[in-house]
mmCIF file of C-alpha atoms and ligand atoms in Angstrom:
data_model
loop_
_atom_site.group_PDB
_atom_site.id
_atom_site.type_symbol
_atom_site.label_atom_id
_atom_site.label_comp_id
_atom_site.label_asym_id
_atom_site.label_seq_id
_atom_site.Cartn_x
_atom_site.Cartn_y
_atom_site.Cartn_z
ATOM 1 C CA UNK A 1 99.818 -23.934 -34.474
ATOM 2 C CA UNK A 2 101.208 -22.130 -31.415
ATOM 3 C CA UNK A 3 99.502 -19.008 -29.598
ATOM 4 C CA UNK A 4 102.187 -16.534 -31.238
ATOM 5 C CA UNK A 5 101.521 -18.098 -34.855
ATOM 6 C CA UNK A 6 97.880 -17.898 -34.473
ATOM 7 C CA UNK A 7 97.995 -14.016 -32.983
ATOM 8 C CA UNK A 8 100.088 -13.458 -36.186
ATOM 9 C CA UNK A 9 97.569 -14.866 -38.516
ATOM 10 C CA UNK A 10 94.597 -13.313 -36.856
ATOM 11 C CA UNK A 11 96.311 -9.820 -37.053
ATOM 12 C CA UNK A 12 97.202 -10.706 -40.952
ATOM 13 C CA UNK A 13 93.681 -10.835 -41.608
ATOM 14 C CA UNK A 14 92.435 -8.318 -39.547
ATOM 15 C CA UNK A 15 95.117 -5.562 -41.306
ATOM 16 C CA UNK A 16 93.417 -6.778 -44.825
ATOM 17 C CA UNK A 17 90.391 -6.641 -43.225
ATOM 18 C CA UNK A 18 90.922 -3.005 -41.912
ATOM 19 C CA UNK A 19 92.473 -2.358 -45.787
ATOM 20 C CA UNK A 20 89.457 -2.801 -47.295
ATOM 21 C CA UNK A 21 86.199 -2.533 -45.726
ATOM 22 C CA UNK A 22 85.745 1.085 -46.340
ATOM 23 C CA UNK A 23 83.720 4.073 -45.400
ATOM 24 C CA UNK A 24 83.690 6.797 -48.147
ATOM 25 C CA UNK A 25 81.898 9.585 -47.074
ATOM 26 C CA UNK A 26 81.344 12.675 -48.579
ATOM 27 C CA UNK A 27 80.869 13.442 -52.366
ATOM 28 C CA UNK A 28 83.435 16.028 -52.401
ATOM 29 C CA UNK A 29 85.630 13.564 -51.351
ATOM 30 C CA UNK A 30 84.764 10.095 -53.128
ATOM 31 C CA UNK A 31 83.426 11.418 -56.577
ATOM 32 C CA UNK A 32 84.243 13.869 -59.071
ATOM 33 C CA UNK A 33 82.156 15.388 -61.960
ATOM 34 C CA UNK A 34 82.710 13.837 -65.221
ATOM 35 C CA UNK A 35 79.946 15.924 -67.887
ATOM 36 C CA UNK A 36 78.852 18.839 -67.841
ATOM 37 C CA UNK A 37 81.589 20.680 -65.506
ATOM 38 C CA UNK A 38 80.543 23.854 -66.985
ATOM 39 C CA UNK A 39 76.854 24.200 -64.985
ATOM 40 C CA UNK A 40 77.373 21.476 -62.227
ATOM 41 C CA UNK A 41 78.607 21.832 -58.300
ATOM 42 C CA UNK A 42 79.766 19.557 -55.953
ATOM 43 C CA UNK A 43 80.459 21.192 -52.294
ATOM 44 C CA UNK A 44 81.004 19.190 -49.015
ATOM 45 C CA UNK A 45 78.316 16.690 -49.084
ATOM 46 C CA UNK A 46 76.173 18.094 -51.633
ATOM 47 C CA UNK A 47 76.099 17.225 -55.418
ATOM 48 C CA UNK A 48 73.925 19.520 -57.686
ATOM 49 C CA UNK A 49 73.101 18.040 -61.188
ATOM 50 C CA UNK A 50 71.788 20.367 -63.701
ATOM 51 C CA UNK A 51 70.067 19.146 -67.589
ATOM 52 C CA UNK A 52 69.502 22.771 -69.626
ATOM 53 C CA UNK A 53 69.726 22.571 -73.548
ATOM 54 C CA UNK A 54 73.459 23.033 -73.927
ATOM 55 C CA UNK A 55 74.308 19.820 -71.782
ATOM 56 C CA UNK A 56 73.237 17.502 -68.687
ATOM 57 C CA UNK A 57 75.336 16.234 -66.198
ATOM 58 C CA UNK A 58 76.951 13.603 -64.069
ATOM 59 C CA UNK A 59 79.134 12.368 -61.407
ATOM 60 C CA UNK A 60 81.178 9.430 -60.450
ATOM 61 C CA UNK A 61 83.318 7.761 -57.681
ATOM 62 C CA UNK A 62 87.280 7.918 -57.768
ATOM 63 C CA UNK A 63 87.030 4.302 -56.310
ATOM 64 C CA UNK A 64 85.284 1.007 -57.397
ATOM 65 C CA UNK A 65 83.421 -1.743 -54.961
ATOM 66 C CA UNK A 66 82.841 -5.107 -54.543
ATOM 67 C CA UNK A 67 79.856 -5.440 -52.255
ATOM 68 C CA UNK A 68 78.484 -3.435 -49.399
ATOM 69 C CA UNK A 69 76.189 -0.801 -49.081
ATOM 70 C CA UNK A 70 76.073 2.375 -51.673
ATOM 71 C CA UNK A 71 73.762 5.032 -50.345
ATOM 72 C CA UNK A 72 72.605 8.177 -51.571
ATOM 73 C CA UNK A 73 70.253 10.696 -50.429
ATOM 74 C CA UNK A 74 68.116 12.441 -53.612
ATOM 75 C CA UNK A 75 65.632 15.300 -54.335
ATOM 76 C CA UNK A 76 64.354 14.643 -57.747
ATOM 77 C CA UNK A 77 64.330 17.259 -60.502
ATOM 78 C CA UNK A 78 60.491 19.229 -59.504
ATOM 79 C CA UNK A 79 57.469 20.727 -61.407
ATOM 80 C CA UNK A 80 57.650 19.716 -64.902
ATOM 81 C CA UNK A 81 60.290 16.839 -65.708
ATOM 82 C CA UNK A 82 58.633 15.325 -68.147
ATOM 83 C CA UNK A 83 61.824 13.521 -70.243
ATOM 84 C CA UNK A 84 64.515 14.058 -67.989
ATOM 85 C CA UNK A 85 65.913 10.968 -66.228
ATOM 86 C CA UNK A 86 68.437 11.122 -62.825
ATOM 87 C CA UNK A 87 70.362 8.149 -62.283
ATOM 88 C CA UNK A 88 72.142 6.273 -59.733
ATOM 89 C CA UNK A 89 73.961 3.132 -60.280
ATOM 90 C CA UNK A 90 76.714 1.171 -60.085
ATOM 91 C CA UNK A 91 78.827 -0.085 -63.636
ATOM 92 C CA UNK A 92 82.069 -2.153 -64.115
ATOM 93 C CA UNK A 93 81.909 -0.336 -67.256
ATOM 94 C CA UNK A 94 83.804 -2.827 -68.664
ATOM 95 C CA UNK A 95 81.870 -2.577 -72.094
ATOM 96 C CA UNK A 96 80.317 -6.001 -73.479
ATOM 97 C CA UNK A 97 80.599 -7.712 -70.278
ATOM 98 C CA UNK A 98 79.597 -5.085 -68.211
ATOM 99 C CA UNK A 99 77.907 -5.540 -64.410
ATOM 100 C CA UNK A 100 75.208 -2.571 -63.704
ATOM 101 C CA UNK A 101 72.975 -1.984 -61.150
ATOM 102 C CA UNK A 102 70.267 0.645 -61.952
ATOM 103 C CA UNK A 103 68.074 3.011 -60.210
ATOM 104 C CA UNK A 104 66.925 5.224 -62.630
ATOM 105 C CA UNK A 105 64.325 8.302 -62.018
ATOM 106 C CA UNK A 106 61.894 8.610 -65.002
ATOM 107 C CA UNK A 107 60.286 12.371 -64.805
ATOM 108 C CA UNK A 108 56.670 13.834 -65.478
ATOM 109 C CA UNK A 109 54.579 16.570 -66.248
ATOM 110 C CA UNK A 110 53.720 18.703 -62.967
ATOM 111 C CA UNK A 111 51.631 16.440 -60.811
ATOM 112 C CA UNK A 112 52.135 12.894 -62.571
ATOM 113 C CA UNK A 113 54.315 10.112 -60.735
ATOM 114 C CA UNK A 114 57.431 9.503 -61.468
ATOM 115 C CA UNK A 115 58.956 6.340 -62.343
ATOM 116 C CA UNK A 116 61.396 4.591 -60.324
ATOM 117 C CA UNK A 117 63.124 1.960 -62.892
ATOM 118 C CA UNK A 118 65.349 -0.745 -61.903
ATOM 119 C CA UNK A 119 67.559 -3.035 -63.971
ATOM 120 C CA UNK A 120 70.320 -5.210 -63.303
ATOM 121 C CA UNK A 121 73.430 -5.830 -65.749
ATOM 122 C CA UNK A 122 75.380 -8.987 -65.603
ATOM 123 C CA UNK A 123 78.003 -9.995 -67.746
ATOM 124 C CA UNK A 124 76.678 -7.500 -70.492
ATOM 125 C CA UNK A 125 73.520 -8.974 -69.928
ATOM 126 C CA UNK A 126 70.369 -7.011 -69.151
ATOM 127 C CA UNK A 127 66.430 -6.695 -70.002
ATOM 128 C CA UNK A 128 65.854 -7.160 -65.986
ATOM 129 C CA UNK A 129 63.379 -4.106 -65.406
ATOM 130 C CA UNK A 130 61.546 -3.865 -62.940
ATOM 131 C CA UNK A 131 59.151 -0.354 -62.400
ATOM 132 C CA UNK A 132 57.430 1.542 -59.234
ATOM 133 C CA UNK A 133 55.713 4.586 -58.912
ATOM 134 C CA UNK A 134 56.727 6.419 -55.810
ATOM 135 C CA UNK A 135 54.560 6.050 -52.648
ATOM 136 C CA UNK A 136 55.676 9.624 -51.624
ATOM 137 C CA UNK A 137 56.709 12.651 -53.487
ATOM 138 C CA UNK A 138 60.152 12.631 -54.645
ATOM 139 C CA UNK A 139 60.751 16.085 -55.104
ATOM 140 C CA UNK A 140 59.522 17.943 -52.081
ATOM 141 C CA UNK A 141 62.067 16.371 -50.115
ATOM 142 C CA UNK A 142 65.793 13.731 -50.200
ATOM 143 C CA UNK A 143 65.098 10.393 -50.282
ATOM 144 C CA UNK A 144 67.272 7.503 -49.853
ATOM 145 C CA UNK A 145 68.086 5.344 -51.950
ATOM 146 C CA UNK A 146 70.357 2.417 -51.076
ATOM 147 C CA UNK A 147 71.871 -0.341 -53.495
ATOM 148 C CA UNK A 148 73.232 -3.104 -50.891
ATOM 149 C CA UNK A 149 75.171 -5.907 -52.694
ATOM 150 C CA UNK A 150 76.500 -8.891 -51.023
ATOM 151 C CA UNK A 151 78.062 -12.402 -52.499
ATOM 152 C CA UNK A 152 74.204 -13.723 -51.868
ATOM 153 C CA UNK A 153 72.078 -11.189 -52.918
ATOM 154 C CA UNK A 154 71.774 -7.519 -54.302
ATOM 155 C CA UNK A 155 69.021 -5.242 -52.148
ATOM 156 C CA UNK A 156 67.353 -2.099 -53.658
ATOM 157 C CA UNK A 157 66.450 -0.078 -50.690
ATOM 158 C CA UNK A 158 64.168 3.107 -50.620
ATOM 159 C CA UNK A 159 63.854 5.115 -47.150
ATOM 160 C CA UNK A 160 65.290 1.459 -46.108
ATOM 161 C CA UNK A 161 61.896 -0.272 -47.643
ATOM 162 C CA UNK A 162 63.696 -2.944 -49.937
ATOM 163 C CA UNK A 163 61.638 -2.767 -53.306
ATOM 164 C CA UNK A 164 63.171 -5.483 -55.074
ATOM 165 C CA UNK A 165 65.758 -8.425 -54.584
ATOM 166 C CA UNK A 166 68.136 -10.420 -57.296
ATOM 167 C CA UNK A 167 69.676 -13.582 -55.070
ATOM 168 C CA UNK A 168 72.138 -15.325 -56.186
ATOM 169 C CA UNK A 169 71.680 -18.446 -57.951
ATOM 170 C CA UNK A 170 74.795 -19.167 -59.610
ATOM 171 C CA UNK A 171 75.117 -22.895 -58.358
ATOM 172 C CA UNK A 172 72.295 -23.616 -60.734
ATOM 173 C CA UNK A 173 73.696 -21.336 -63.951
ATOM 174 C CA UNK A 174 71.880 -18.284 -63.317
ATOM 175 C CA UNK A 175 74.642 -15.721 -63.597
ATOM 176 C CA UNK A 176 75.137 -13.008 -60.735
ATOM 177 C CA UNK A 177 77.679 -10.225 -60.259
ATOM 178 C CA UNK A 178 80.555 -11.048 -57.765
ATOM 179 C CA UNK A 179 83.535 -10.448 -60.088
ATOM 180 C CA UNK A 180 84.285 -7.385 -61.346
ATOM 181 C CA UNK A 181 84.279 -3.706 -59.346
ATOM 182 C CA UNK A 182 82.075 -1.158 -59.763
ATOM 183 C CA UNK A 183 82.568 2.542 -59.461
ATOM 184 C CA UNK A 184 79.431 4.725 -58.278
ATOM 185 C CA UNK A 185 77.354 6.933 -61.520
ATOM 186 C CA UNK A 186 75.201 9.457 -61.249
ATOM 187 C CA UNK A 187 73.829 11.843 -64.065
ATOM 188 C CA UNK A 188 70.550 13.910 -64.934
ATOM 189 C CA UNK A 189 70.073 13.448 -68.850
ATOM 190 C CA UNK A 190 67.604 14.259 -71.781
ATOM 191 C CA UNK A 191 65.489 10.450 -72.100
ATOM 192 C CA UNK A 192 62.533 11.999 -73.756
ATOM 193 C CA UNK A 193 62.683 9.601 -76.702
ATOM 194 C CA UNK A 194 61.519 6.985 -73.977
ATOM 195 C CA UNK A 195 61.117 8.094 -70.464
ATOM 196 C CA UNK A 196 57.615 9.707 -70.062
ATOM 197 C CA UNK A 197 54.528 7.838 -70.880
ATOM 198 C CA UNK A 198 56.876 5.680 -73.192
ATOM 199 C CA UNK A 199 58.408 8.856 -74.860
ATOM 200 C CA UNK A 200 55.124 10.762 -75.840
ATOM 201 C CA UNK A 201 55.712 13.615 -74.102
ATOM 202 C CA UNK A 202 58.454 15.536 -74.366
ATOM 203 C CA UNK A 203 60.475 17.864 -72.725
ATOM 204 C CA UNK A 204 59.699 21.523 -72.035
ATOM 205 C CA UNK A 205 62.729 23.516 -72.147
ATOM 206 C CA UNK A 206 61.039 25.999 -70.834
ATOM 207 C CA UNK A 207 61.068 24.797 -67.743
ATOM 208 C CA UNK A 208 65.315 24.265 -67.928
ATOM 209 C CA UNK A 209 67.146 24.253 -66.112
ATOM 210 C CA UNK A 210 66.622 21.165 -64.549
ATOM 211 C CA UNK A 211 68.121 20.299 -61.434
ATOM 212 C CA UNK A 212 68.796 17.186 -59.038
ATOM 213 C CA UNK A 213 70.100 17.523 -55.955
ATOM 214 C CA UNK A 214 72.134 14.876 -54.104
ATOM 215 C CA UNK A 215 73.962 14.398 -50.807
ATOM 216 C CA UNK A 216 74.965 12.260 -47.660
ATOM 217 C CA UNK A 217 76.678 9.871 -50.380
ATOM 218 C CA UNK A 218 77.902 6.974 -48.132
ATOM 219 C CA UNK A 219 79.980 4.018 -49.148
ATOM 220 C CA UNK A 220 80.337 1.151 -46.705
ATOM 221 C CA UNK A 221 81.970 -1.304 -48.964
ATOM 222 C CA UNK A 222 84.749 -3.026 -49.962
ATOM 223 C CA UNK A 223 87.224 -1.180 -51.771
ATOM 224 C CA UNK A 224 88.161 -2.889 -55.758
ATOM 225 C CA UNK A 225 91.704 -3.940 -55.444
ATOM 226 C CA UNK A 226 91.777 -5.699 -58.954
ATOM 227 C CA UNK A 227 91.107 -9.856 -58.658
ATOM 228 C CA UNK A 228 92.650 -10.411 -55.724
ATOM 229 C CA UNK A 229 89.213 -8.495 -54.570
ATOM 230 C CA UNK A 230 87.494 -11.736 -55.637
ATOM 231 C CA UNK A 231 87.735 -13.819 -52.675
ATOM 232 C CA UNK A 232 89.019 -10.927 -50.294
ATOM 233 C CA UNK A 233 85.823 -9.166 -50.464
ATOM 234 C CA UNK A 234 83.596 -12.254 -50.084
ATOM 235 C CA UNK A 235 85.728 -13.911 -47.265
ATOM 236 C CA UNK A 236 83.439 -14.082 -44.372
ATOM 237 C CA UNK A 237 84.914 -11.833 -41.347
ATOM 238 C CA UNK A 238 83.290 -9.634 -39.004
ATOM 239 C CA UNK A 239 85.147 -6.612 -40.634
ATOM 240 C CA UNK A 240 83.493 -7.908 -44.102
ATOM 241 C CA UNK A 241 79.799 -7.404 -42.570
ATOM 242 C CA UNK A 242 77.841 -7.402 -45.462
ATOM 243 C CA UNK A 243 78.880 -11.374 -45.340
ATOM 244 C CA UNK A 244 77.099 -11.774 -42.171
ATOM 245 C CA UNK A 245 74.519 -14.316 -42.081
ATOM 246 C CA UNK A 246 71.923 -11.144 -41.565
ATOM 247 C CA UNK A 247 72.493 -10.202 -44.718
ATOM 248 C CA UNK A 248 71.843 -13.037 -46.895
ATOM 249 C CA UNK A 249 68.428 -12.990 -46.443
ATOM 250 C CA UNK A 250 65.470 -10.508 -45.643
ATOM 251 C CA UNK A 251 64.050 -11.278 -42.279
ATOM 252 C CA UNK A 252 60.271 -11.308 -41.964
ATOM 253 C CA UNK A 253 59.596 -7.692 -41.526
ATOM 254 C CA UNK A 254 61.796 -6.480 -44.246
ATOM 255 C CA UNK A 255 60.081 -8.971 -46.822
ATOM 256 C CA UNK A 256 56.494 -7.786 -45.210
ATOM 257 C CA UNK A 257 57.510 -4.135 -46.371
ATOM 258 C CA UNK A 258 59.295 -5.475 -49.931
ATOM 259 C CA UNK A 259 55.297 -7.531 -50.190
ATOM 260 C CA UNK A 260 53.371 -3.988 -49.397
ATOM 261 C CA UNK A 261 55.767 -1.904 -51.777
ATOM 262 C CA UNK A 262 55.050 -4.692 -54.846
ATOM 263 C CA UNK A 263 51.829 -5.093 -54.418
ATOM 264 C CA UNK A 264 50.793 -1.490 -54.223
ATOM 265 C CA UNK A 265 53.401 0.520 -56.328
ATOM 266 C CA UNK A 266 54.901 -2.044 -58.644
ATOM 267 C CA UNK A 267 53.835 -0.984 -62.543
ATOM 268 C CA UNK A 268 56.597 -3.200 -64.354
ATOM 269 C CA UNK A 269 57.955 -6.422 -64.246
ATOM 270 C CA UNK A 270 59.962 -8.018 -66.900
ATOM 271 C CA UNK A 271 59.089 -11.552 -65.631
ATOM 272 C CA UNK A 272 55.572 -11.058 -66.111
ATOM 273 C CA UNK A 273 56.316 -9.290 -69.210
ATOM 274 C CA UNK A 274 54.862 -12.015 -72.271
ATOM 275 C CA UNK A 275 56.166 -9.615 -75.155
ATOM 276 C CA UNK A 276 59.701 -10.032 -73.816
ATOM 277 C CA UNK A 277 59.835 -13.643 -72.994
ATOM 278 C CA UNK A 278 62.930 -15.287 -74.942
ATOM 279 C CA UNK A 279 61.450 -18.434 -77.290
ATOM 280 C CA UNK A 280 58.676 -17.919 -74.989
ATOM 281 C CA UNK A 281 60.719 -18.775 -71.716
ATOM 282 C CA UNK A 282 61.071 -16.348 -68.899
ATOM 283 C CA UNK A 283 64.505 -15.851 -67.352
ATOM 284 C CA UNK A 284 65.143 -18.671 -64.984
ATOM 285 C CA UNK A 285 65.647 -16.141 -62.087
ATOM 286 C CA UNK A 286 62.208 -15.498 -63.088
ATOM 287 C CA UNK A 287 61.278 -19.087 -61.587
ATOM 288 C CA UNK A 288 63.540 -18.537 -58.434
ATOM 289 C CA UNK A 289 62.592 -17.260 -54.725
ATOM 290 C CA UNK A 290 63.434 -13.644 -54.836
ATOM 291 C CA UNK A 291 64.015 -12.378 -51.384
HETATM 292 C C1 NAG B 1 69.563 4.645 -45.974
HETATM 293 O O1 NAG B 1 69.071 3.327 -46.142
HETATM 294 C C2 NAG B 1 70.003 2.313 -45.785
HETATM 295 C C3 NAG B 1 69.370 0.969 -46.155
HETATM 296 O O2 NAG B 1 68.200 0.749 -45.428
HETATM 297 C C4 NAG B 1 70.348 2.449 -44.316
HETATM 298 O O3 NAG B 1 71.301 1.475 -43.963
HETATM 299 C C5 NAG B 1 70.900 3.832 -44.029
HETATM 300 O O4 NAG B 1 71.139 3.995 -42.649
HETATM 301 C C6 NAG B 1 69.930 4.908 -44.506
HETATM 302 N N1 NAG B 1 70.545 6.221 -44.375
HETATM 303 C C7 NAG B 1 69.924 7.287 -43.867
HETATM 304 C C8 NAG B 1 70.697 8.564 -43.828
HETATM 305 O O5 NAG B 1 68.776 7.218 -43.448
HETATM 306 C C1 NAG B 2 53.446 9.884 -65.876
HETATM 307 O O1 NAG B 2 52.070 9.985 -65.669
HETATM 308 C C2 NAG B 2 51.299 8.997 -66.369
HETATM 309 C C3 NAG B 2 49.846 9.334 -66.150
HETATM 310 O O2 NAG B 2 49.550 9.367 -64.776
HETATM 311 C C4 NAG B 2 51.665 7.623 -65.849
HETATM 312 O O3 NAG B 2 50.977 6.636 -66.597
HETATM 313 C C5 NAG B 2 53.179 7.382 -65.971
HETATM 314 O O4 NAG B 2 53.535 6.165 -65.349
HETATM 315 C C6 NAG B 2 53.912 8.529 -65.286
HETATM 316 N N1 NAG B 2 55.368 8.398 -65.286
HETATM 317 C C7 NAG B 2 56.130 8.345 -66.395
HETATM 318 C C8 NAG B 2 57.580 8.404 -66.166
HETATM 319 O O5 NAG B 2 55.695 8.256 -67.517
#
């Protein structure tokens, strides 16, 4: 190929390059309330959910991803939350075959930790919880928390400590989520049928409203431009950095702080859960390196 054909092609992929790795910041500009107009503010960078006894409330992205990094700073709901839950995922919503990834904020009376709950979605498939208590207090201050997806392995990050890792091992028939785009949810709800202690305590209205506050919503990721997104979003180029080889993998450090978090704050795991096991098998992720 000559030098002209060659500059051509390399500026081809560059300009779809360029096209879709993607920075979306600010919530005023990337997401839009979806419940609970009525008692719920989005201004700038900020993002104010609100749960009171006529409705709670949520927010979502205008655009859907395929990999990259999808962070948001939070100040859980304070002083008695006991049954509310704030969420912050990612969902194809794409109904029985849906791809999710969860962080999900279980509340507490005054004083008592709050949960942080992940899960994982593939294909409609889920039961993949995992469960921390904070190491810090969540509602004093924001906290960030970070969902970084790549075509090898999906990172859930907390004040950049990753707490838990789902690789992908779909060479040997372990499904993993590289096909379909997912927008950005987040929502403050009423979970006290489950969320505190299991659902035994309840919420105290008294205490309403309850409010979430979130901001600094950045998306470095590849923008969902239907299938063609398939390969274009996993194609390994500079511009598509979350392909770089530094990403497939946590190096030692990051791993030594993922060890320290499990070992210390971890409360739930579904592969060490024995009421959950399927004919009495674990998941075969369950069997698989996770970092
Ligand atoms: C949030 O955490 C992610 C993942 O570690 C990091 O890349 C990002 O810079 C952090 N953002 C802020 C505002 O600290
Ligand atoms: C609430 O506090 C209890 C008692 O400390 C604890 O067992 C539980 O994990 C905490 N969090 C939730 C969401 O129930």
């Amino acid at each position: 190929m000559g030098i002209l054909q060659a500059l051509l092609v390399a500026l081809f992929i560059a300009a779809i390059a360029f096209d879709q790795s993607f920075v979306d910041a600010s919530i005023s500009k990337s997401m839009y309330v979806n419940w609970g107009a009525q008692h719920t503010a989005i201004s700038g960078d900020d993002l104010q959910l609100v749960l009171d006894q006529t409705s709670g409330s949520g927010a979502q992205s205008k655009r859907a991803f395929l990999f990259g990094s999808l962070e948001m700073l939070i100040k859980l709901v304070p002083g008695n939350s006991a049954g509310t839950v704030t969420a912050y995922y990612l969902s194809s919503s794409t109904m029985n075959i849906r791809d999710e990834i969860d962080f999900e904020f279980l509340g507490n009376i005054s004083g008592q930790p709050y949960i942080i709950h992940t899960n994982i979605y593939i294909h409609g498939i889920g039961s993949k919880e995992q469960q921390f208590h904070p190491w810090f207090d969540p509602t004093a201050d924001f906290h960030n928390y970070t969902i970084h997806w790549n075509p090898t392995e999906v990172v859930w990050y907390v004040d950049s400590l990753p707490i838990r890792v789902f690789r992908n091992y779909e060479n040997e028939g372990i499904a993993y989520p590289n096909k379909q785009g997912m927008r950005v949810y987040t929502s403050l709800w009423n979970a006290d049928n489950w969320a505190t202690r299991g659902g035994l305590v309840k919420i105290d209205w008294n205490s309403a409203p309850f409010i979430a506050r979130l901001h600094n919503f950045r998306a470095r990721a590849c923008k969902w431009n239907g299938p063609v997104s398939i390969s274009q979003c996993a194609f390994k180029t500079p511009a598509n950095w979350w392909t770089s080889p530094t990403y497939s993998q946590l190096g030692y450090a990051k791993m030594g702080q993922m060890k320290w978090v499990r070992d210390h704050y971890m409360i739930y795991d579904y592969c060490r859960d024995t009421t959950k096991t399927l004919n009495g098998q674990m998941p075969p992720e369950c069997f698989k390196p996770q970092f």
